[in-house]
């Protein structure tokens, strides 16, 4: 097993913008090993944060819409404009599907060849802890290592978009041309989470259908959200030919400037921090509690009682809470048992 480097060394490596150290730090943050978790917490506590505000862009869309191709091309364009671009691929379904994102380093060959790019594939399916925590920590680590633009790709599976939006300053949803009224299975609610939409694959013979999808999407947004900006927010792009990418970037830059000057960016991040605090606190408290010696066997007993119909579910919950109240921080004390039903 690999020796764990001291936290100070990792932090120095991040500040030195060493990609190998960044990779190690992210692996540490993804680990569920208790010793790693302690080190990761120590490292995260040390982070100073970037000098200039970073730009976090979340990218989602149905499978095959061209997210990886887009990131490859768009990221390369940004690198050549002097940015340092980190790509985090998040695949919440990877434990089920095997994870198409895992092959992304090869699908992002242009970007991978850029000196100012860092591509991190999604964690393997064995990694627990949910999209939010790992990705957020990875983002913070990338920012400490001097990456000013973060591109976070996720597969559009419905559940993940709200979480992605909570990690990003800007949520970009990619659409396929010609999908018509049903909006390719993307629920309206998800469309409304998007700050920016782009119909990809608009080149060549797809053009007409892409234009129609753009118009349909604009109309749908206009209907649900009103306002003239529904028009501006739906772009036509081709990740393959590069068409429309400059225009998209121009829109993003203008929006970023407005968000910075109006304070909208700062307040969105603070709201995200607030939600993350609540979510993380609940998860960690529960984790801590569940890890207590003897508790899992007690809970298994209760569960067996419920399954066998010996005890009502409400009663089982009540028994745990009572046990907790009686023993406080010693919960569960050695030999504690719940009253027999
Ligand atoms: N014609 C055309 N094809 C494209 C374009 N962008 C991507 N593709 C193709 O669409 C296919 C899927 O592209 P990916 O970038 O892997 O799509 P993805 O959304 O990342 O897919 P998953 O990660 O599997 O959900 C590939 O064959 C790409 O070459 C485009 O602008 N035009
Ligand atoms: Mg992909």
mmCIF file of C-alpha atoms and ligand atoms in Angstrom:
data_model
loop_
_atom_site.group_PDB
_atom_site.id
_atom_site.type_symbol
_atom_site.label_atom_id
_atom_site.label_comp_id
_atom_site.label_asym_id
_atom_site.label_seq_id
_atom_site.Cartn_x
_atom_site.Cartn_y
_atom_site.Cartn_z
ATOM 1 C CA UNK A 1 0.000 0.000 0.000
ATOM 2 C CA UNK A 2 1.224 3.448 -0.907
ATOM 3 C CA UNK A 3 2.691 5.497 1.899
ATOM 4 C CA UNK A 4 0.649 8.602 2.684
ATOM 5 C CA UNK A 5 2.605 11.817 2.180
ATOM 6 C CA UNK A 6 2.406 14.428 4.931
ATOM 7 C CA UNK A 7 -0.292 17.031 4.499
ATOM 8 C CA UNK A 8 2.162 19.934 4.361
ATOM 9 C CA UNK A 9 3.921 18.263 1.458
ATOM 10 C CA UNK A 10 0.662 17.765 -0.399
ATOM 11 C CA UNK A 11 -0.314 21.365 0.145
ATOM 12 C CA UNK A 12 3.032 22.634 -1.093
ATOM 13 C CA UNK A 13 2.648 20.403 -4.137
ATOM 14 C CA UNK A 14 -0.754 21.938 -4.857
ATOM 15 C CA UNK A 15 0.609 25.458 -4.556
ATOM 16 C CA UNK A 16 3.434 24.403 -6.883
ATOM 17 C CA UNK A 17 0.677 23.351 -9.317
ATOM 18 C CA UNK A 18 2.058 19.851 -9.534
ATOM 19 C CA UNK A 19 -0.541 17.726 -11.363
ATOM 20 C CA UNK A 20 0.692 14.468 -9.833
ATOM 21 C CA UNK A 21 0.168 15.878 -6.354
ATOM 22 C CA UNK A 22 -3.269 17.161 -7.346
ATOM 23 C CA UNK A 23 -4.179 13.664 -8.525
ATOM 24 C CA UNK A 24 -2.999 12.216 -5.216
ATOM 25 C CA UNK A 25 -4.902 14.823 -3.218
ATOM 26 C CA UNK A 26 -8.141 14.040 -5.059
ATOM 27 C CA UNK A 27 -7.632 10.321 -4.510
ATOM 28 C CA UNK A 28 -7.181 11.055 -0.831
ATOM 29 C CA UNK A 29 -10.388 13.089 -0.747
ATOM 30 C CA UNK A 30 -12.265 10.248 -2.454
ATOM 31 C CA UNK A 31 -10.982 7.606 -0.085
ATOM 32 C CA UNK A 32 -13.227 6.104 2.575
ATOM 33 C CA UNK A 33 -10.299 4.861 4.600
ATOM 34 C CA UNK A 34 -10.513 6.549 8.025
ATOM 35 C CA UNK A 35 -6.829 7.558 8.033
ATOM 36 C CA UNK A 36 -7.209 9.078 4.554
ATOM 37 C CA UNK A 37 -10.343 10.904 5.602
ATOM 38 C CA UNK A 38 -8.484 12.521 8.478
ATOM 39 C CA UNK A 39 -5.633 13.576 6.213
ATOM 40 C CA UNK A 40 -8.059 14.885 3.602
ATOM 41 C CA UNK A 41 -9.897 16.954 6.207
ATOM 42 C CA UNK A 42 -6.576 18.375 7.375
ATOM 43 C CA UNK A 43 -5.566 19.219 3.838
ATOM 44 C CA UNK A 44 -8.911 20.825 3.039
ATOM 45 C CA UNK A 45 -8.678 22.938 6.161
ATOM 46 C CA UNK A 46 -5.352 24.302 4.942
ATOM 47 C CA UNK A 47 -6.562 25.457 1.549
ATOM 48 C CA UNK A 48 -6.141 29.169 1.042
ATOM 49 C CA UNK A 49 -8.410 29.475 -1.962
ATOM 50 C CA UNK A 50 -7.552 31.091 -5.285
ATOM 51 C CA UNK A 51 -6.406 34.710 -5.645
ATOM 52 C CA UNK A 52 -8.860 35.393 -8.425
ATOM 53 C CA UNK A 53 -12.389 33.985 -8.445
ATOM 54 C CA UNK A 54 -12.550 30.771 -10.397
ATOM 55 C CA UNK A 55 -15.312 29.937 -12.830
ATOM 56 C CA UNK A 56 -17.100 26.638 -12.232
ATOM 57 C CA UNK A 57 -19.156 25.402 -15.156
ATOM 58 C CA UNK A 58 -21.373 22.317 -14.837
ATOM 59 C CA UNK A 59 -22.186 20.500 -18.068
ATOM 60 C CA UNK A 60 -24.995 18.026 -18.448
ATOM 61 C CA UNK A 61 -27.156 16.536 -21.156
ATOM 62 C CA UNK A 62 -28.482 13.221 -22.417
ATOM 63 C CA UNK A 63 -26.047 10.371 -23.120
ATOM 64 C CA UNK A 64 -24.252 10.856 -26.412
ATOM 65 C CA UNK A 65 -25.158 14.528 -26.809
ATOM 66 C CA UNK A 66 -21.464 15.369 -27.016
ATOM 67 C CA UNK A 67 -20.498 16.524 -23.541
ATOM 68 C CA UNK A 68 -17.011 15.040 -23.667
ATOM 69 C CA UNK A 69 -16.407 16.237 -27.217
ATOM 70 C CA UNK A 70 -17.579 19.698 -26.206
ATOM 71 C CA UNK A 71 -15.301 19.787 -23.175
ATOM 72 C CA UNK A 72 -12.371 18.634 -25.285
ATOM 73 C CA UNK A 73 -12.833 21.414 -27.817
ATOM 74 C CA UNK A 74 -14.028 24.155 -25.485
ATOM 75 C CA UNK A 75 -11.386 23.380 -22.872
ATOM 76 C CA UNK A 76 -8.640 23.449 -25.499
ATOM 77 C CA UNK A 77 -9.888 26.828 -26.701
ATOM 78 C CA UNK A 78 -9.780 28.173 -23.140
ATOM 79 C CA UNK A 79 -6.288 26.811 -22.509
ATOM 80 C CA UNK A 80 -5.057 28.523 -25.630
ATOM 81 C CA UNK A 81 -6.602 31.746 -24.375
ATOM 82 C CA UNK A 82 -4.352 31.472 -21.328
ATOM 83 C CA UNK A 83 -6.634 29.736 -18.835
ATOM 84 C CA UNK A 84 -5.823 26.737 -16.717
ATOM 85 C CA UNK A 85 -8.660 24.254 -17.159
ATOM 86 C CA UNK A 86 -9.551 21.344 -14.908
ATOM 87 C CA UNK A 87 -12.126 18.762 -15.956
ATOM 88 C CA UNK A 88 -13.950 16.680 -13.426
ATOM 89 C CA UNK A 89 -16.110 13.961 -14.827
ATOM 90 C CA UNK A 90 -18.901 12.905 -12.557
ATOM 91 C CA UNK A 91 -20.926 9.857 -13.380
ATOM 92 C CA UNK A 92 -23.484 9.157 -10.692
ATOM 93 C CA UNK A 93 -24.682 6.112 -12.599
ATOM 94 C CA UNK A 94 -21.258 4.545 -12.991
ATOM 95 C CA UNK A 95 -21.957 1.845 -10.456
ATOM 96 C CA UNK A 96 -24.876 0.715 -12.611
ATOM 97 C CA UNK A 97 -23.727 1.299 -16.149
ATOM 98 C CA UNK A 98 -20.060 0.665 -15.763
ATOM 99 C CA UNK A 99 -19.393 4.313 -16.441
ATOM 100 C CA UNK A 100 -18.875 5.600 -19.926
ATOM 101 C CA UNK A 101 -16.972 8.570 -18.557
ATOM 102 C CA UNK A 102 -14.089 6.421 -17.442
ATOM 103 C CA UNK A 103 -12.743 6.402 -20.960
ATOM 104 C CA UNK A 104 -12.856 10.162 -21.164
ATOM 105 C CA UNK A 105 -9.185 10.861 -21.091
ATOM 106 C CA UNK A 106 -8.985 9.226 -24.477
ATOM 107 C CA UNK A 107 -12.115 11.038 -25.653
ATOM 108 C CA UNK A 108 -10.524 14.326 -24.664
ATOM 109 C CA UNK A 109 -7.299 13.771 -26.506
ATOM 110 C CA UNK A 110 -6.777 17.399 -27.578
ATOM 111 C CA UNK A 111 -7.324 18.775 -24.129
ATOM 112 C CA UNK A 112 -5.222 16.054 -22.521
ATOM 113 C CA UNK A 113 -2.297 17.234 -24.643
ATOM 114 C CA UNK A 114 -2.543 20.808 -23.320
ATOM 115 C CA UNK A 115 -0.009 21.680 -20.636
ATOM 116 C CA UNK A 116 -2.565 23.815 -18.785
ATOM 117 C CA UNK A 117 -5.254 21.164 -18.576
ATOM 118 C CA UNK A 118 -5.998 18.600 -15.923
ATOM 119 C CA UNK A 119 -8.512 15.836 -16.570
ATOM 120 C CA UNK A 120 -9.800 13.727 -13.756
ATOM 121 C CA UNK A 121 -12.067 10.841 -14.716
ATOM 122 C CA UNK A 122 -14.982 9.980 -12.472
ATOM 123 C CA UNK A 123 -14.249 7.921 -9.394
ATOM 124 C CA UNK A 124 -14.570 4.205 -9.780
ATOM 125 C CA UNK A 125 -17.858 2.671 -8.771
ATOM 126 C CA UNK A 126 -16.448 1.601 -5.424
ATOM 127 C CA UNK A 127 -16.306 5.176 -4.186
ATOM 128 C CA UNK A 128 -19.101 6.072 -1.845
ATOM 129 C CA UNK A 129 -20.292 9.355 -0.500
ATOM 130 C CA UNK A 130 -22.311 10.851 -3.292
ATOM 131 C CA UNK A 131 -21.674 13.318 -6.014
ATOM 132 C CA UNK A 132 -21.730 16.406 -3.845
ATOM 133 C CA UNK A 133 -19.003 15.906 -1.354
ATOM 134 C CA UNK A 134 -16.337 14.367 -3.564
ATOM 135 C CA UNK A 135 -16.840 16.769 -6.409
ATOM 136 C CA UNK A 136 -16.873 19.796 -4.214
ATOM 137 C CA UNK A 137 -13.663 18.773 -2.554
ATOM 138 C CA UNK A 138 -12.068 17.986 -5.900
ATOM 139 C CA UNK A 139 -13.066 21.428 -7.181
ATOM 140 C CA UNK A 140 -11.474 23.118 -4.174
ATOM 141 C CA UNK A 141 -8.277 21.114 -4.636
ATOM 142 C CA UNK A 142 -8.088 22.010 -8.338
ATOM 143 C CA UNK A 143 -8.565 25.673 -7.510
ATOM 144 C CA UNK A 144 -5.772 25.529 -4.963
ATOM 145 C CA UNK A 145 -3.577 24.112 -7.720
ATOM 146 C CA UNK A 146 -4.207 27.206 -9.813
ATOM 147 C CA UNK A 147 -6.958 26.043 -12.153
ATOM 148 C CA UNK A 148 -9.208 28.998 -12.852
ATOM 149 C CA UNK A 149 -11.814 27.237 -14.975
ATOM 150 C CA UNK A 150 -13.503 24.054 -13.783
ATOM 151 C CA UNK A 151 -15.575 22.010 -16.174
ATOM 152 C CA UNK A 152 -17.721 19.415 -14.444
ATOM 153 C CA UNK A 153 -19.355 16.842 -16.714
ATOM 154 C CA UNK A 154 -22.220 14.682 -15.593
ATOM 155 C CA UNK A 155 -24.546 12.287 -17.309
ATOM 156 C CA UNK A 156 -28.085 13.580 -17.358
ATOM 157 C CA UNK A 157 -29.943 11.101 -15.266
ATOM 158 C CA UNK A 158 -32.381 13.439 -13.617
ATOM 159 C CA UNK A 159 -31.126 13.210 -10.068
ATOM 160 C CA UNK A 160 -27.754 14.750 -10.577
ATOM 161 C CA UNK A 161 -28.585 18.075 -12.214
ATOM 162 C CA UNK A 162 -29.750 19.799 -9.078
ATOM 163 C CA UNK A 163 -26.576 18.669 -7.352
ATOM 164 C CA UNK A 164 -24.424 19.810 -10.250
ATOM 165 C CA UNK A 165 -26.087 23.177 -10.225
ATOM 166 C CA UNK A 166 -25.207 23.405 -6.572
ATOM 167 C CA UNK A 167 -21.540 22.943 -7.363
ATOM 168 C CA UNK A 168 -21.286 25.457 -10.163
ATOM 169 C CA UNK A 169 -21.490 29.127 -10.976
ATOM 170 C CA UNK A 170 -23.070 28.278 -14.266
ATOM 171 C CA UNK A 171 -24.984 25.231 -15.416
ATOM 172 C CA UNK A 172 -24.850 24.445 -19.130
ATOM 173 C CA UNK A 173 -27.287 21.929 -20.565
ATOM 174 C CA UNK A 174 -26.540 20.394 -23.957
ATOM 175 C CA UNK A 175 -29.419 19.314 -26.200
ATOM 176 C CA UNK A 176 -29.648 17.147 -29.300
ATOM 177 C CA UNK A 177 -31.047 18.552 -32.534
ATOM 178 C CA UNK A 178 -34.474 17.529 -33.704
ATOM 179 C CA UNK A 179 -35.817 16.097 -30.508
ATOM 180 C CA UNK A 180 -38.999 18.132 -30.802
ATOM 181 C CA UNK A 181 -41.528 18.925 -28.182
ATOM 182 C CA UNK A 182 -40.800 16.275 -25.628
ATOM 183 C CA UNK A 183 -37.347 17.828 -25.263
ATOM 184 C CA UNK A 184 -35.570 14.495 -25.448
ATOM 185 C CA UNK A 185 -36.692 13.160 -22.151
ATOM 186 C CA UNK A 186 -35.164 16.063 -20.302
ATOM 187 C CA UNK A 187 -37.679 17.090 -17.758
ATOM 188 C CA UNK A 188 -38.798 20.684 -17.891
ATOM 189 C CA UNK A 189 -37.650 21.151 -14.338
ATOM 190 C CA UNK A 190 -34.117 20.331 -15.386
ATOM 191 C CA UNK A 191 -34.243 22.740 -18.283
ATOM 192 C CA UNK A 192 -35.239 25.421 -15.875
ATOM 193 C CA UNK A 193 -32.214 24.741 -13.715
ATOM 194 C CA UNK A 194 -29.952 25.539 -16.639
ATOM 195 C CA UNK A 195 -28.380 28.972 -16.869
ATOM 196 C CA UNK A 196 -27.398 28.315 -20.444
ATOM 197 C CA UNK A 197 -28.497 25.816 -23.100
ATOM 198 C CA UNK A 198 -26.822 24.747 -26.309
ATOM 199 C CA UNK A 199 -28.098 22.564 -29.129
ATOM 200 C CA UNK A 200 -25.042 20.555 -30.146
ATOM 201 C CA UNK A 201 -24.263 18.863 -33.494
ATOM 202 C CA UNK A 202 -25.733 21.809 -35.406
ATOM 203 C CA UNK A 203 -23.448 21.407 -38.416
ATOM 204 C CA UNK A 204 -24.265 20.123 -41.925
ATOM 205 C CA UNK A 205 -27.499 18.295 -42.448
ATOM 206 C CA UNK A 206 -28.445 18.617 -38.776
ATOM 207 C CA UNK A 207 -28.759 22.376 -39.184
ATOM 208 C CA UNK A 208 -32.503 22.574 -39.831
ATOM 209 C CA UNK A 209 -33.400 20.293 -36.966
ATOM 210 C CA UNK A 210 -31.022 22.127 -34.656
ATOM 211 C CA UNK A 211 -32.668 25.438 -35.518
ATOM 212 C CA UNK A 212 -36.070 23.980 -34.784
ATOM 213 C CA UNK A 213 -34.915 22.614 -31.439
ATOM 214 C CA UNK A 214 -33.434 25.995 -30.605
ATOM 215 C CA UNK A 215 -36.733 27.731 -31.395
ATOM 216 C CA UNK A 216 -38.784 25.155 -29.471
ATOM 217 C CA UNK A 217 -36.514 25.470 -26.460
ATOM 218 C CA UNK A 218 -36.607 29.254 -26.558
ATOM 219 C CA UNK A 219 -40.388 29.157 -26.713
ATOM 220 C CA UNK A 220 -40.589 26.705 -23.813
ATOM 221 C CA UNK A 221 -38.278 28.825 -21.680
ATOM 222 C CA UNK A 222 -40.091 31.983 -22.587
ATOM 223 C CA UNK A 223 -43.375 30.413 -21.567
ATOM 224 C CA UNK A 224 -42.181 29.105 -18.218
ATOM 225 C CA UNK A 225 -39.770 31.849 -17.210
ATOM 226 C CA UNK A 226 -40.758 34.845 -19.304
ATOM 227 C CA UNK A 227 -38.308 37.570 -20.111
ATOM 228 C CA UNK A 228 -36.450 38.386 -23.278
ATOM 229 C CA UNK A 229 -33.310 36.559 -22.272
ATOM 230 C CA UNK A 230 -34.836 33.178 -23.153
ATOM 231 C CA UNK A 231 -33.618 33.958 -26.680
ATOM 232 C CA UNK A 232 -30.023 34.673 -25.687
ATOM 233 C CA UNK A 233 -29.725 31.684 -23.458
ATOM 234 C CA UNK A 234 -30.212 29.018 -26.133
ATOM 235 C CA UNK A 235 -27.200 28.634 -28.415
ATOM 236 C CA UNK A 236 -26.405 26.544 -31.461
ATOM 237 C CA UNK A 237 -23.048 24.817 -31.360
ATOM 238 C CA UNK A 238 -21.048 22.055 -32.941
ATOM 239 C CA UNK A 239 -18.472 20.515 -30.679
ATOM 240 C CA UNK A 240 -17.179 18.728 -33.773
ATOM 241 C CA UNK A 241 -16.567 21.765 -36.004
ATOM 242 C CA UNK A 242 -16.159 24.293 -33.198
ATOM 243 C CA UNK A 243 -18.972 26.467 -34.522
ATOM 244 C CA UNK A 244 -20.671 28.609 -31.907
ATOM 245 C CA UNK A 245 -18.104 28.003 -29.188
ATOM 246 C CA UNK A 246 -16.644 31.521 -29.321
ATOM 247 C CA UNK A 247 -20.143 32.987 -29.035
ATOM 248 C CA UNK A 248 -20.941 30.733 -26.117
ATOM 249 C CA UNK A 249 -17.760 31.797 -24.353
ATOM 250 C CA UNK A 250 -18.551 35.450 -24.986
ATOM 251 C CA UNK A 251 -21.981 34.960 -23.390
ATOM 252 C CA UNK A 252 -20.398 33.220 -20.396
ATOM 253 C CA UNK A 253 -17.816 35.974 -19.933
ATOM 254 C CA UNK A 254 -20.455 38.695 -20.027
ATOM 255 C CA UNK A 255 -22.620 36.825 -17.599
ATOM 256 C CA UNK A 256 -19.629 36.280 -15.321
ATOM 257 C CA UNK A 257 -18.822 39.995 -15.354
ATOM 258 C CA UNK A 258 -22.427 40.862 -14.447
ATOM 259 C CA UNK A 259 -22.559 38.217 -11.727
ATOM 260 C CA UNK A 260 -19.340 39.531 -10.221
ATOM 261 C CA UNK A 261 -20.375 43.165 -10.280
ATOM 262 C CA UNK A 262 -23.895 42.585 -8.970
ATOM 263 C CA UNK A 263 -22.734 40.194 -6.254
ATOM 264 C CA UNK A 264 -24.878 37.408 -7.692
ATOM 265 C CA UNK A 265 -21.906 35.098 -8.007
ATOM 266 C CA UNK A 266 -20.869 35.587 -4.401
ATOM 267 C CA UNK A 267 -24.382 35.119 -3.080
ATOM 268 C CA UNK A 268 -24.926 31.964 -5.145
ATOM 269 C CA UNK A 269 -21.731 30.495 -3.725
ATOM 270 C CA UNK A 270 -22.756 31.397 -0.186
ATOM 271 C CA UNK A 271 -26.142 29.758 -0.689
ATOM 272 C CA UNK A 272 -24.335 26.672 -1.970
ATOM 273 C CA UNK A 273 -22.084 26.716 1.090
ATOM 274 C CA UNK A 274 -25.129 26.883 3.328
ATOM 275 C CA UNK A 275 -26.826 23.942 1.647
ATOM 276 C CA UNK A 276 -23.609 21.986 1.600
ATOM 277 C CA UNK A 277 -23.087 22.567 5.305
ATOM 278 C CA UNK A 278 -26.516 21.178 6.120
ATOM 279 C CA UNK A 279 -26.178 18.214 3.797
ATOM 280 C CA UNK A 280 -22.654 17.387 4.872
ATOM 281 C CA UNK A 281 -23.438 17.742 8.555
ATOM 282 C CA UNK A 282 -26.338 15.299 8.346
ATOM 283 C CA UNK A 283 -24.334 12.820 6.348
ATOM 284 C CA UNK A 284 -21.280 12.986 8.584
ATOM 285 C CA UNK A 285 -23.231 12.753 11.822
ATOM 286 C CA UNK A 286 -25.041 9.733 10.519
ATOM 287 C CA UNK A 287 -21.815 8.162 9.319
ATOM 288 C CA UNK A 288 -20.174 8.763 12.663
ATOM 289 C CA UNK A 289 -23.121 7.291 14.505
ATOM 290 C CA UNK A 290 -23.397 4.251 12.296
ATOM 291 C CA UNK A 291 -19.709 3.526 12.749
ATOM 292 C CA UNK A 292 -20.112 3.158 16.503
ATOM 293 C CA UNK A 293 -19.191 -0.174 17.886
ATOM 294 C CA UNK A 294 -22.092 -2.468 18.537
ATOM 295 C CA UNK A 295 -24.665 -0.241 16.902
ATOM 296 C CA UNK A 296 -24.966 -2.041 13.616
ATOM 297 C CA UNK A 297 -25.752 -5.371 15.281
ATOM 298 C CA UNK A 298 -28.393 -3.661 17.428
ATOM 299 C CA UNK A 299 -29.919 -2.061 14.360
ATOM 300 C CA UNK A 300 -29.850 -5.341 12.489
ATOM 301 C CA UNK A 301 -31.800 -6.884 15.327
ATOM 302 C CA UNK A 302 -34.404 -4.152 15.130
ATOM 303 C CA UNK A 303 -34.581 -4.487 11.384
ATOM 304 C CA UNK A 304 -35.148 -8.239 11.760
ATOM 305 C CA UNK A 305 -37.927 -7.534 14.247
ATOM 306 C CA UNK A 306 -39.592 -5.146 11.812
ATOM 307 C CA UNK A 307 -39.250 -7.555 8.895
ATOM 308 C CA UNK A 308 -40.682 -10.401 10.932
ATOM 309 C CA UNK A 309 -43.639 -8.260 11.983
ATOM 310 C CA UNK A 310 -42.640 -8.473 15.634
ATOM 311 C CA UNK A 311 -42.234 -4.748 15.948
ATOM 312 C CA UNK A 312 -43.750 -1.770 14.195
ATOM 313 C CA UNK A 313 -41.354 0.380 12.200
ATOM 314 C CA UNK A 314 -42.311 3.511 14.174
ATOM 315 C CA UNK A 315 -41.676 1.642 17.399
ATOM 316 C CA UNK A 316 -38.229 0.567 16.212
ATOM 317 C CA UNK A 317 -37.280 4.160 15.425
ATOM 318 C CA UNK A 318 -38.577 5.212 18.802
ATOM 319 C CA UNK A 319 -36.506 2.523 20.542
ATOM 320 C CA UNK A 320 -33.305 3.804 18.913
ATOM 321 C CA UNK A 321 -34.053 7.403 19.861
ATOM 322 C CA UNK A 322 -34.856 6.400 23.438
ATOM 323 C CA UNK A 323 -31.619 4.412 23.676
ATOM 324 C CA UNK A 324 -29.748 7.427 22.343
ATOM 325 C CA UNK A 325 -31.372 9.809 24.831
ATOM 326 C CA UNK A 326 -30.604 7.518 27.757
ATOM 327 C CA UNK A 327 -26.970 6.923 26.953
ATOM 328 C CA UNK A 328 -26.038 10.240 25.326
ATOM 329 C CA UNK A 329 -22.498 10.337 24.049
ATOM 330 C CA UNK A 330 -21.888 6.738 25.236
ATOM 331 C CA UNK A 331 -24.496 5.488 22.797
ATOM 332 C CA UNK A 332 -24.703 2.581 22.500
ATOM 333 C CA UNK A 333 -23.144 1.537 25.754
ATOM 334 C CA UNK A 334 -21.648 -1.907 25.926
ATOM 335 C CA UNK A 335 -24.325 -4.471 26.268
ATOM 336 C CA UNK A 336 -27.118 -2.006 25.491
ATOM 337 C CA UNK A 337 -30.163 -3.599 24.006
ATOM 338 C CA UNK A 338 -33.535 -2.283 23.013
ATOM 339 C CA UNK A 339 -36.586 -3.343 25.018
ATOM 340 C CA UNK A 340 -38.038 -6.526 23.576
ATOM 341 C CA UNK A 341 -41.245 -5.999 21.649
HETATM 342 N N1 LIG B 1 -21.932 15.437 -35.810
HETATM 343 C C1 LIG B 1 -21.512 15.711 -34.585
HETATM 344 N N2 LIG B 1 -21.195 14.717 -33.768
HETATM 345 C C2 LIG B 1 -20.767 15.024 -32.523
HETATM 346 C C3 LIG B 1 -20.659 16.365 -32.086
HETATM 347 N N3 LIG B 1 -20.246 16.349 -30.802
HETATM 348 C C4 LIG B 1 -20.090 15.046 -30.451
HETATM 349 N N4 LIG B 1 -20.403 14.246 -31.500
HETATM 350 C C5 LIG B 1 -20.335 12.775 -31.532
HETATM 351 O O1 LIG B 1 -21.325 12.239 -30.666
HETATM 352 C C6 LIG B 1 -20.842 11.048 -30.051
HETATM 353 C C7 LIG B 1 -20.950 11.151 -28.542
HETATM 354 O O2 LIG B 1 -20.071 12.167 -28.092
HETATM 355 P P1 LIG B 1 -19.543 12.262 -26.603
HETATM 356 O O3 LIG B 1 -18.764 13.523 -26.518
HETATM 357 O O4 LIG B 1 -18.897 11.015 -26.184
HETATM 358 O O5 LIG B 1 -20.931 12.422 -25.859
HETATM 359 P P2 LIG B 1 -21.215 12.452 -24.263
HETATM 360 O O6 LIG B 1 -22.386 13.324 -24.097
HETATM 361 O O7 LIG B 1 -19.980 12.786 -23.538
HETATM 362 O O8 LIG B 1 -21.600 10.955 -24.038
HETATM 363 P P3 LIG B 1 -21.695 10.174 -22.630
HETATM 364 O O9 LIG B 1 -20.544 10.625 -21.780
HETATM 365 O O10 LIG B 1 -21.600 8.746 -23.032
HETATM 366 O O11 LIG B 1 -23.023 10.543 -22.070
HETATM 367 C C8 LIG B 1 -19.415 10.856 -30.547
HETATM 368 O O12 LIG B 1 -19.434 9.951 -31.603
HETATM 369 C C9 LIG B 1 -19.022 12.237 -31.016
HETATM 370 O O13 LIG B 1 -18.055 12.207 -32.020
HETATM 371 C C10 LIG B 1 -21.005 17.412 -32.995
HETATM 372 O O14 LIG B 1 -20.942 18.597 -32.722
HETATM 373 N N5 LIG B 1 -21.425 17.025 -34.231
HETATM 374 MG MG1 LIG B 2 -18.994 11.831 -21.919
#
